[in-house]
PDB file of C-alpha atoms in Angstrom:
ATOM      1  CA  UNK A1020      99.660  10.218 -56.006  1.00 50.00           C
ATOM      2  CA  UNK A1021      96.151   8.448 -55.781  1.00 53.00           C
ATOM      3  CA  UNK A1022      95.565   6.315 -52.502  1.00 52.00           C
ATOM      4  CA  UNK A1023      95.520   3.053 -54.755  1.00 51.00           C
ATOM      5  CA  UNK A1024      98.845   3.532 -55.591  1.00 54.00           C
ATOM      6  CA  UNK A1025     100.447   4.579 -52.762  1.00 49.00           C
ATOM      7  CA  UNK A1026      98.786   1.367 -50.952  1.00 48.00           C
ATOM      8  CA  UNK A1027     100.161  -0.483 -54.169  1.00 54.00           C
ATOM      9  CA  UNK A1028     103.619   0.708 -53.283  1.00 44.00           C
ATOM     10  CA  UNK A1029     103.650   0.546 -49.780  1.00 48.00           C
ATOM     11  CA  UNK A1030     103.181  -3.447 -49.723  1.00 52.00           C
ATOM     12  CA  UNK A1031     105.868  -4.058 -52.550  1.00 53.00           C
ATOM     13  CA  UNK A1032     107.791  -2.189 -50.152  1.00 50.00           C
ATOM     14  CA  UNK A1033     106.788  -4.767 -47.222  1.00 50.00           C
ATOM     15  CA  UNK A1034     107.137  -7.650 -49.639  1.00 49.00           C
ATOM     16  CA  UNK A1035     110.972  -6.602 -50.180  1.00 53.00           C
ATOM     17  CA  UNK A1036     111.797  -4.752 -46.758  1.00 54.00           C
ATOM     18  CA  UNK A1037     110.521  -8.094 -44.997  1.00 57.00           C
ATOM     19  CA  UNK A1038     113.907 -10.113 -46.562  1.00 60.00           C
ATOM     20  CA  UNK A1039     115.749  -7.543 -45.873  1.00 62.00           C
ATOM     21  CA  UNK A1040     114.952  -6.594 -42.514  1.00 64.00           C
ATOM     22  CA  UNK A1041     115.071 -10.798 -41.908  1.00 61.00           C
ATOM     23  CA  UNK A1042     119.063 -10.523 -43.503  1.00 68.00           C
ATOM     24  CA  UNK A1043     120.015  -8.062 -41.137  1.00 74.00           C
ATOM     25  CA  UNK A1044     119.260  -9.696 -37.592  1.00 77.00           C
ATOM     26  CA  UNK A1045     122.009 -11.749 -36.410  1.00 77.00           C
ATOM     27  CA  UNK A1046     121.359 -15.577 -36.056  1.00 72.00           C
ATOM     28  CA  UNK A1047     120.967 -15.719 -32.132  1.00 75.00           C
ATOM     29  CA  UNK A1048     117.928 -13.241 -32.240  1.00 76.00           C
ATOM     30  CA  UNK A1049     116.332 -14.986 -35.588  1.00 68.00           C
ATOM     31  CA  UNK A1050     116.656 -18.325 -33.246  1.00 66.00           C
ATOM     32  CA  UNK A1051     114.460 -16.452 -30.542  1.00 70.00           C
ATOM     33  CA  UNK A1052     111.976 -15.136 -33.062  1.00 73.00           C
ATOM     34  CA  UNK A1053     111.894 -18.584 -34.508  1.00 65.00           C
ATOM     35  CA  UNK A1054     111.289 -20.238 -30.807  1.00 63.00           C
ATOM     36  CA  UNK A1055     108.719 -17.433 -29.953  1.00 67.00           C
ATOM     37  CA  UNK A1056     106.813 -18.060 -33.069  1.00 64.00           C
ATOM     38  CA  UNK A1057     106.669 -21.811 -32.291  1.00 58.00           C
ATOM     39  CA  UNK A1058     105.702 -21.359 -28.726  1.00 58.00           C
ATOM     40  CA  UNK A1059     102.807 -19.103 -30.103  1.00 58.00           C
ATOM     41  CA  UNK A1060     102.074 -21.888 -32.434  1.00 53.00           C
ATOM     42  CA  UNK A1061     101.925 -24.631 -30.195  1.00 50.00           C
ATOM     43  CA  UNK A1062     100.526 -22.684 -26.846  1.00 50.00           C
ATOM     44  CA  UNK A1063      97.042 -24.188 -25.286  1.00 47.00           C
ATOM     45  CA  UNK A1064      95.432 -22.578 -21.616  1.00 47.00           C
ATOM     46  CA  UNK A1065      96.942 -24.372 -18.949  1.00 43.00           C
ATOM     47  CA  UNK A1066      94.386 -27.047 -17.336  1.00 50.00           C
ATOM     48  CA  UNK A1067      93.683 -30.091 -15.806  1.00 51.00           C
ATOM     49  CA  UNK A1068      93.301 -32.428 -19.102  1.00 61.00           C
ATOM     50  CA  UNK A1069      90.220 -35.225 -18.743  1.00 74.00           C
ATOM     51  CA  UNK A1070      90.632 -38.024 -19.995  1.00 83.00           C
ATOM     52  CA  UNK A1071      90.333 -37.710 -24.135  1.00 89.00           C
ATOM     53  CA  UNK A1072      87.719 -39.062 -26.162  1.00 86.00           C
ATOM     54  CA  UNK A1073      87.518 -39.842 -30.115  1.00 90.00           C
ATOM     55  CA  UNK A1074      90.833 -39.326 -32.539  1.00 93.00           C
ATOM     56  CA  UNK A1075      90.851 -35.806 -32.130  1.00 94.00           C
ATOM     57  CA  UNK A1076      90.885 -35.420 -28.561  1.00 95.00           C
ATOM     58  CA  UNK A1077      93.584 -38.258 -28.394  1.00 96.00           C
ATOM     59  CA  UNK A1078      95.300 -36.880 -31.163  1.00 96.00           C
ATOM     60  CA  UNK A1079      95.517 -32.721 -29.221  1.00 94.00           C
ATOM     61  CA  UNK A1080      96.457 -34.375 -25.911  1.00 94.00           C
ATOM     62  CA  UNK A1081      99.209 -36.198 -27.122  1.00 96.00           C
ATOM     63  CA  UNK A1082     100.705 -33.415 -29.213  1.00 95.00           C
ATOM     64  CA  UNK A1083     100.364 -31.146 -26.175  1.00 93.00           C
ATOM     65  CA  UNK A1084     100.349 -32.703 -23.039  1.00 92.00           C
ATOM     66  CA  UNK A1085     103.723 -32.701 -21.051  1.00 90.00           C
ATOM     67  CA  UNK A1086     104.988 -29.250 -22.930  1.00 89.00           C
ATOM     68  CA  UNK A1087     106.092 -26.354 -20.903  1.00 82.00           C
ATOM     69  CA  UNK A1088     103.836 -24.078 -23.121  1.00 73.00           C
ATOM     70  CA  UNK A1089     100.337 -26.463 -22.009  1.00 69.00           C
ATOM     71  CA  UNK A1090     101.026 -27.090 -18.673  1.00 63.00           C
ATOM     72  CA  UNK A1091      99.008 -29.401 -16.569  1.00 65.00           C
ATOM     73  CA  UNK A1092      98.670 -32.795 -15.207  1.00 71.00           C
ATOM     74  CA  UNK A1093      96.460 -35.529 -16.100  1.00 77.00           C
ATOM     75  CA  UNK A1094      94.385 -37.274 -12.999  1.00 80.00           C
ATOM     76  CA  UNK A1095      94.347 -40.238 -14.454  1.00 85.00           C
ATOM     77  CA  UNK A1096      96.839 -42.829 -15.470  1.00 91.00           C
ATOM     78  CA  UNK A1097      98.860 -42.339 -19.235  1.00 95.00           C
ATOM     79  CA  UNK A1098      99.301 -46.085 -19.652  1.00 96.00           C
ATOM     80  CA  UNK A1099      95.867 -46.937 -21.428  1.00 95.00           C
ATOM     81  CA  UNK A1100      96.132 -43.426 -23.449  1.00 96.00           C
ATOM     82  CA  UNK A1101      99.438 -44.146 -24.811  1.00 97.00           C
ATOM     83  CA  UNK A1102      98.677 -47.647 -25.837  1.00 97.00           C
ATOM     84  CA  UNK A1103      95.274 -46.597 -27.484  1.00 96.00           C
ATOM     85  CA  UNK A1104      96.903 -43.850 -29.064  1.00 97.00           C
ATOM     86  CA  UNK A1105     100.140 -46.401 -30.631  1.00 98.00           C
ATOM     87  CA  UNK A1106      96.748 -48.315 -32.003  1.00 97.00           C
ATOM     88  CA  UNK A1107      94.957 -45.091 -33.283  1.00 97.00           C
ATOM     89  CA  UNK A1108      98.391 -43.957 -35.135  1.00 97.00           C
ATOM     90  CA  UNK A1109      98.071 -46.938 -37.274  1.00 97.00           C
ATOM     91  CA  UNK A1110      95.343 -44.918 -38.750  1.00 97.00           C
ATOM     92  CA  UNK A1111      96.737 -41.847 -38.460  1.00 97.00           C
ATOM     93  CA  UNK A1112     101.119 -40.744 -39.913  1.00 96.00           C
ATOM     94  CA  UNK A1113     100.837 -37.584 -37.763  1.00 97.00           C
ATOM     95  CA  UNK A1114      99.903 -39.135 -34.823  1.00 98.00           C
ATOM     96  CA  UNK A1115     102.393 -41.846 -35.164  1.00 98.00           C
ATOM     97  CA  UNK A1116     104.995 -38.871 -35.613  1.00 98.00           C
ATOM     98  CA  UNK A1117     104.314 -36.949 -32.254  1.00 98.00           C
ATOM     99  CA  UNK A1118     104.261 -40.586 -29.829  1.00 98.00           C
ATOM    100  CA  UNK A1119     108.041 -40.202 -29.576  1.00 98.00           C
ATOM    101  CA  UNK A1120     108.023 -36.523 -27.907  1.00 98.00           C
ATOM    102  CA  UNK A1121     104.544 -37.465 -25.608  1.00 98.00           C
ATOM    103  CA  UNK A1122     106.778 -40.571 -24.663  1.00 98.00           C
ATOM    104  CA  UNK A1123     109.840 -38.645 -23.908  1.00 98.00           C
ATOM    105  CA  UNK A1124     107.489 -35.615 -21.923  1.00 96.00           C
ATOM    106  CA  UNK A1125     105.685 -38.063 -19.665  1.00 95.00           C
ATOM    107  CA  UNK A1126     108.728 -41.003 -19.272  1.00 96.00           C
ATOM    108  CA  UNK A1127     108.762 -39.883 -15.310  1.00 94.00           C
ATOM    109  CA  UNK A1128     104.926 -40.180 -14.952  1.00 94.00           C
ATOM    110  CA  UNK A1129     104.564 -43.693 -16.909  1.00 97.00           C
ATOM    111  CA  UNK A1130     104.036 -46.918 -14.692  1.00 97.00           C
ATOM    112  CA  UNK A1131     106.254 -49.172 -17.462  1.00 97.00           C
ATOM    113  CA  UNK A1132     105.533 -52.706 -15.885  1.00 97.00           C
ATOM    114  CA  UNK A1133     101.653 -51.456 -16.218  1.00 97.00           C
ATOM    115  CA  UNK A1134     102.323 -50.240 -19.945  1.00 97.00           C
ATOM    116  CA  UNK A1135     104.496 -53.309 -21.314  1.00 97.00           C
ATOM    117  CA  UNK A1136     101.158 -55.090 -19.306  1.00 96.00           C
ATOM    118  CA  UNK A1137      98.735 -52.848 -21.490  1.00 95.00           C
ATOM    119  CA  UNK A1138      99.939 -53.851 -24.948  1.00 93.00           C
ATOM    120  CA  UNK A1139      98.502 -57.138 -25.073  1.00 88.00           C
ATOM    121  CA  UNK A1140      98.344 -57.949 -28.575  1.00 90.00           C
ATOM    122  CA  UNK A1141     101.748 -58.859 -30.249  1.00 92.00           C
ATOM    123  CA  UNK A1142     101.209 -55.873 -33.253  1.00 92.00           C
ATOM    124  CA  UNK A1143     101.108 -53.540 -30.379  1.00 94.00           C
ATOM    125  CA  UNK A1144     103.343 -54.398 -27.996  1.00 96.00           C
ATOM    126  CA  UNK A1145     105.816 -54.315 -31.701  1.00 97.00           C
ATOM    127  CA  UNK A1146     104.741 -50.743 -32.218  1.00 97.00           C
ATOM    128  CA  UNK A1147     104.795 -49.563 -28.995  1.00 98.00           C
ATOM    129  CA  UNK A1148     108.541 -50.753 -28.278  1.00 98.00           C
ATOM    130  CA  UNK A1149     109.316 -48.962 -31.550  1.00 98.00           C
ATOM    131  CA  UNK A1150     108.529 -45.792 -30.829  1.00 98.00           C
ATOM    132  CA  UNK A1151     109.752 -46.324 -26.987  1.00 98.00           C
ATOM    133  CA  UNK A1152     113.032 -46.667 -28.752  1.00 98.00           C
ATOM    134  CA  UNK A1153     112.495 -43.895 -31.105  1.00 98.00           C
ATOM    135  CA  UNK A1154     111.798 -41.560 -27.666  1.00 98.00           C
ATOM    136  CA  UNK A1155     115.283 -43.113 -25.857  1.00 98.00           C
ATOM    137  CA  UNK A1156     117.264 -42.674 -29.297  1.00 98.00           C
ATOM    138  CA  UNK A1157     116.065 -39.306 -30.252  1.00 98.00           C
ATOM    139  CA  UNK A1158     115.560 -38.420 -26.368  1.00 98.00           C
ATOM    140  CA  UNK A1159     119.406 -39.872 -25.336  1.00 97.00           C
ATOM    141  CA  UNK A1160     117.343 -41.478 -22.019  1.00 97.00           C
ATOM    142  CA  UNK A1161     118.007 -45.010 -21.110  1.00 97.00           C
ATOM    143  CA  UNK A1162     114.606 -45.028 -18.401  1.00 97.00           C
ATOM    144  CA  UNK A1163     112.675 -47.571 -21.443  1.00 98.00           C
ATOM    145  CA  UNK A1164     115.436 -49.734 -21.315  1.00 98.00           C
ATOM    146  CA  UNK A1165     113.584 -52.536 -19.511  1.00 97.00           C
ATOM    147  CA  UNK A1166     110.287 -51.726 -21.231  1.00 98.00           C
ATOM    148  CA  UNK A1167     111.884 -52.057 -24.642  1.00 98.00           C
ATOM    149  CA  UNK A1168     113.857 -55.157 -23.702  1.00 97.00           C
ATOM    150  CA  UNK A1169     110.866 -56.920 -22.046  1.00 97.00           C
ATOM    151  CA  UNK A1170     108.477 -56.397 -25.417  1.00 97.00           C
ATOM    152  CA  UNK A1171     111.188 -57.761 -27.451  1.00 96.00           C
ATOM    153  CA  UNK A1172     111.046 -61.009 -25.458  1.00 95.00           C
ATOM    154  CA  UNK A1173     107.479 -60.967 -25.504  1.00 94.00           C
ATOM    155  CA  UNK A1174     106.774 -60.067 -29.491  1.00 92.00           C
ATOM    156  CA  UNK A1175     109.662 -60.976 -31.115  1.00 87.00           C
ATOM    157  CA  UNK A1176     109.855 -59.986 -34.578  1.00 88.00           C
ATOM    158  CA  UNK A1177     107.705 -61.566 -37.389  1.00 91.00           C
ATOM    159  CA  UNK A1178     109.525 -64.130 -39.623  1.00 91.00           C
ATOM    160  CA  UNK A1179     107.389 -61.381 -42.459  1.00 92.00           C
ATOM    161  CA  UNK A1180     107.710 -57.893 -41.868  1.00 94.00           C
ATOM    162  CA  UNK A1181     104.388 -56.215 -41.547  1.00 95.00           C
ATOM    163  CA  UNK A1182     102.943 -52.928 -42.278  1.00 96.00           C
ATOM    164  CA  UNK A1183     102.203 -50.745 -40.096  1.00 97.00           C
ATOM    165  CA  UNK A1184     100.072 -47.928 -41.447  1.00 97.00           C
ATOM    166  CA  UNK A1185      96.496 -49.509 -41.579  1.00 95.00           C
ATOM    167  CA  UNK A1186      95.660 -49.899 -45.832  1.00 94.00           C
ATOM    168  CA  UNK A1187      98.703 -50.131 -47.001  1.00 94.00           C
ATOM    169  CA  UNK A1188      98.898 -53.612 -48.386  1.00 90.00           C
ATOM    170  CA  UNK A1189      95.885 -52.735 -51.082  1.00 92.00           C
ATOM    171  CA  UNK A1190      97.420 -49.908 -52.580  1.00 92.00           C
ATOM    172  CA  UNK A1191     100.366 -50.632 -54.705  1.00 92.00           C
ATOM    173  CA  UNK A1192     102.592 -47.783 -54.996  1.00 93.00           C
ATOM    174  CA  UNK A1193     102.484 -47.307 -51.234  1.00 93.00           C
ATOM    175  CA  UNK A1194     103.951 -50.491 -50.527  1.00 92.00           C
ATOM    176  CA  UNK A1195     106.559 -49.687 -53.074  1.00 93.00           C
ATOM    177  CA  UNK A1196     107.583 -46.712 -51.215  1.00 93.00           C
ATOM    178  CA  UNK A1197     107.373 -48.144 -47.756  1.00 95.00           C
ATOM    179  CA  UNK A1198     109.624 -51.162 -48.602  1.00 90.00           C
ATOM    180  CA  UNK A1199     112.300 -48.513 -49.255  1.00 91.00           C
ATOM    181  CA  UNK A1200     111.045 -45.583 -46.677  1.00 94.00           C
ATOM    182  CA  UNK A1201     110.788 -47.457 -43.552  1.00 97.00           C
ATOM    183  CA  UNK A1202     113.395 -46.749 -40.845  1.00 96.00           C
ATOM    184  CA  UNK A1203     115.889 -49.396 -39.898  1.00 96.00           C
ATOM    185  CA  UNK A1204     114.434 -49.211 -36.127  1.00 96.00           C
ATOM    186  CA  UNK A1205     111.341 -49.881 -37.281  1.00 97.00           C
ATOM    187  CA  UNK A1206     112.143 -53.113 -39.130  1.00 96.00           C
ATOM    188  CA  UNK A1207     113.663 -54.404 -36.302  1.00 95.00           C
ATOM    189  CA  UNK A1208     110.252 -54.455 -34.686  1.00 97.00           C
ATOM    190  CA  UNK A1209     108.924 -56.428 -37.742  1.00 96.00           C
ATOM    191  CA  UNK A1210     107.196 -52.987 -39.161  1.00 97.00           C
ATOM    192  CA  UNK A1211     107.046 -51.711 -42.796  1.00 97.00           C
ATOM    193  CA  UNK A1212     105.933 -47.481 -42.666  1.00 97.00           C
ATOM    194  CA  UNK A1213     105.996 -45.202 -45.046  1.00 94.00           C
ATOM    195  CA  UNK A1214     107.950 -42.800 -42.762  1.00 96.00           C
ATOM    196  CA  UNK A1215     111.504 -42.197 -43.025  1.00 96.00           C
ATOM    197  CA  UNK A1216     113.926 -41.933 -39.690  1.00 97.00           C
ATOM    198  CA  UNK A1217     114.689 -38.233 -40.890  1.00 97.00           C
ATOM    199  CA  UNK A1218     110.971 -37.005 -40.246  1.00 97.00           C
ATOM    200  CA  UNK A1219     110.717 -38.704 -36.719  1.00 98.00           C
ATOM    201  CA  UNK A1220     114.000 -36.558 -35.816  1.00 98.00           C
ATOM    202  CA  UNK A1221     113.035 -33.525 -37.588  1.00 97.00           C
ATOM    203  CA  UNK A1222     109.899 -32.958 -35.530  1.00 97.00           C
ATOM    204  CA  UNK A1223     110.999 -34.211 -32.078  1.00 98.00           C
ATOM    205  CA  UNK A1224     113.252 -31.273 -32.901  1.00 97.00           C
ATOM    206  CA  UNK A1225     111.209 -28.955 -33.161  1.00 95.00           C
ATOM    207  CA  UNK A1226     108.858 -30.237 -30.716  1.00 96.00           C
ATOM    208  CA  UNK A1227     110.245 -31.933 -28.052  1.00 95.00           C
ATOM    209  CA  UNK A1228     111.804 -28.426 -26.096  1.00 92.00           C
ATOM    210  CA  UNK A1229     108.568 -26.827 -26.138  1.00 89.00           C
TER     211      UNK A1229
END
């Protein structure tokens, strides 16, 4: 048989061995393939993080920082990061995603009086007791319980809900789908997002025991 063809065969082989060989592990060790695969994923060299500068830096410390697989402690205080990073996620669904599990990760390193102090403006102090009570829903912790209940005395609720992703208002068919998208927690807070409750829990899921 000519090498072409016996290369040909071998990876139909792999295409339809893979299944197979997928089918025949029991669920427990699928689960620790599936966990080692997101660790692997998700890893970063343990370090000493500096402070982050621009989105993307903000954006890679706050989906890392805090996780058993990126170990290391910031020298700096998290209250000004987390309240510059509830304003960048305005600008940015993915960010606005991960602030639950950074929340939950650092909750024993966060200065709360300082933070509630931090969010000055009433549109974030709204958004950033949303997704404190995203972090103690999804996170079953009651430690933002005075945080949360001090920002809802200080920026109650709009008599108008408003939206939260930055641009939505000009486009149409956005708005259409964020007036029926946006998570009941959310409107609470006097926020309209284009980001159902089920894809907040899905990835603190997956993310949060890393």
């Amino acid at each position: 048989m000519a090498r072409t063809s016996m290369v040909s065969l071998g990876r139909r082989g792999g295409l339809r061995g893979g299944p197979a060989r997928a089918a025949s592990l029991r669920p427990q060790r699928r689960r620790e393939i599936a966990r080692e695969a997101a660790r692997r994923r998700w890893h970063r060299p343990a370090e000493t993080p500096s402070v982050p500068r621009g989105p993307a830096e903000l954006a890679s410390f706050v989906a890392h920082h805090g996780s058993s697989v990126a170990p290391g402690s910031a020298t700096f205080p998290l209250e000004g990061i987390v309240v510059a990073a509830v304003r960048a996620s305005k600008h940015d669904p993915a960010l606005a995603r991960m602030l639950p599990v950074f929340l939950w990760r650092v909750r024993e390193a966060l200065d709360l009086t300082s933070l509630v102090r931090k969010a000055r403006q009433p549109a974030s102090g709204r958004a950033l007791g949303f997704f404190l009570q995203v972090a103690a829903k999804l996170g079953r912790t009651r430690g933002f319980d005075q945080a949360i209940a001090a920002l809802r005395s200080s920026y109650a609720a709009p008599a108008r809900p408003i939206y939260f992703f930055h641009g939505t208002r000009a486009r149409p068919f956005e708005k259409m789908v964020t007036d029926s998208r946006t998570p009941t927690e959310a409107r609470r807070w006097g926020l309209l997002m284009n980001m159902p409750w089920d894809s907040f829990t899905s990835y603190f899921r997956k993310a949060a025991p890393l």
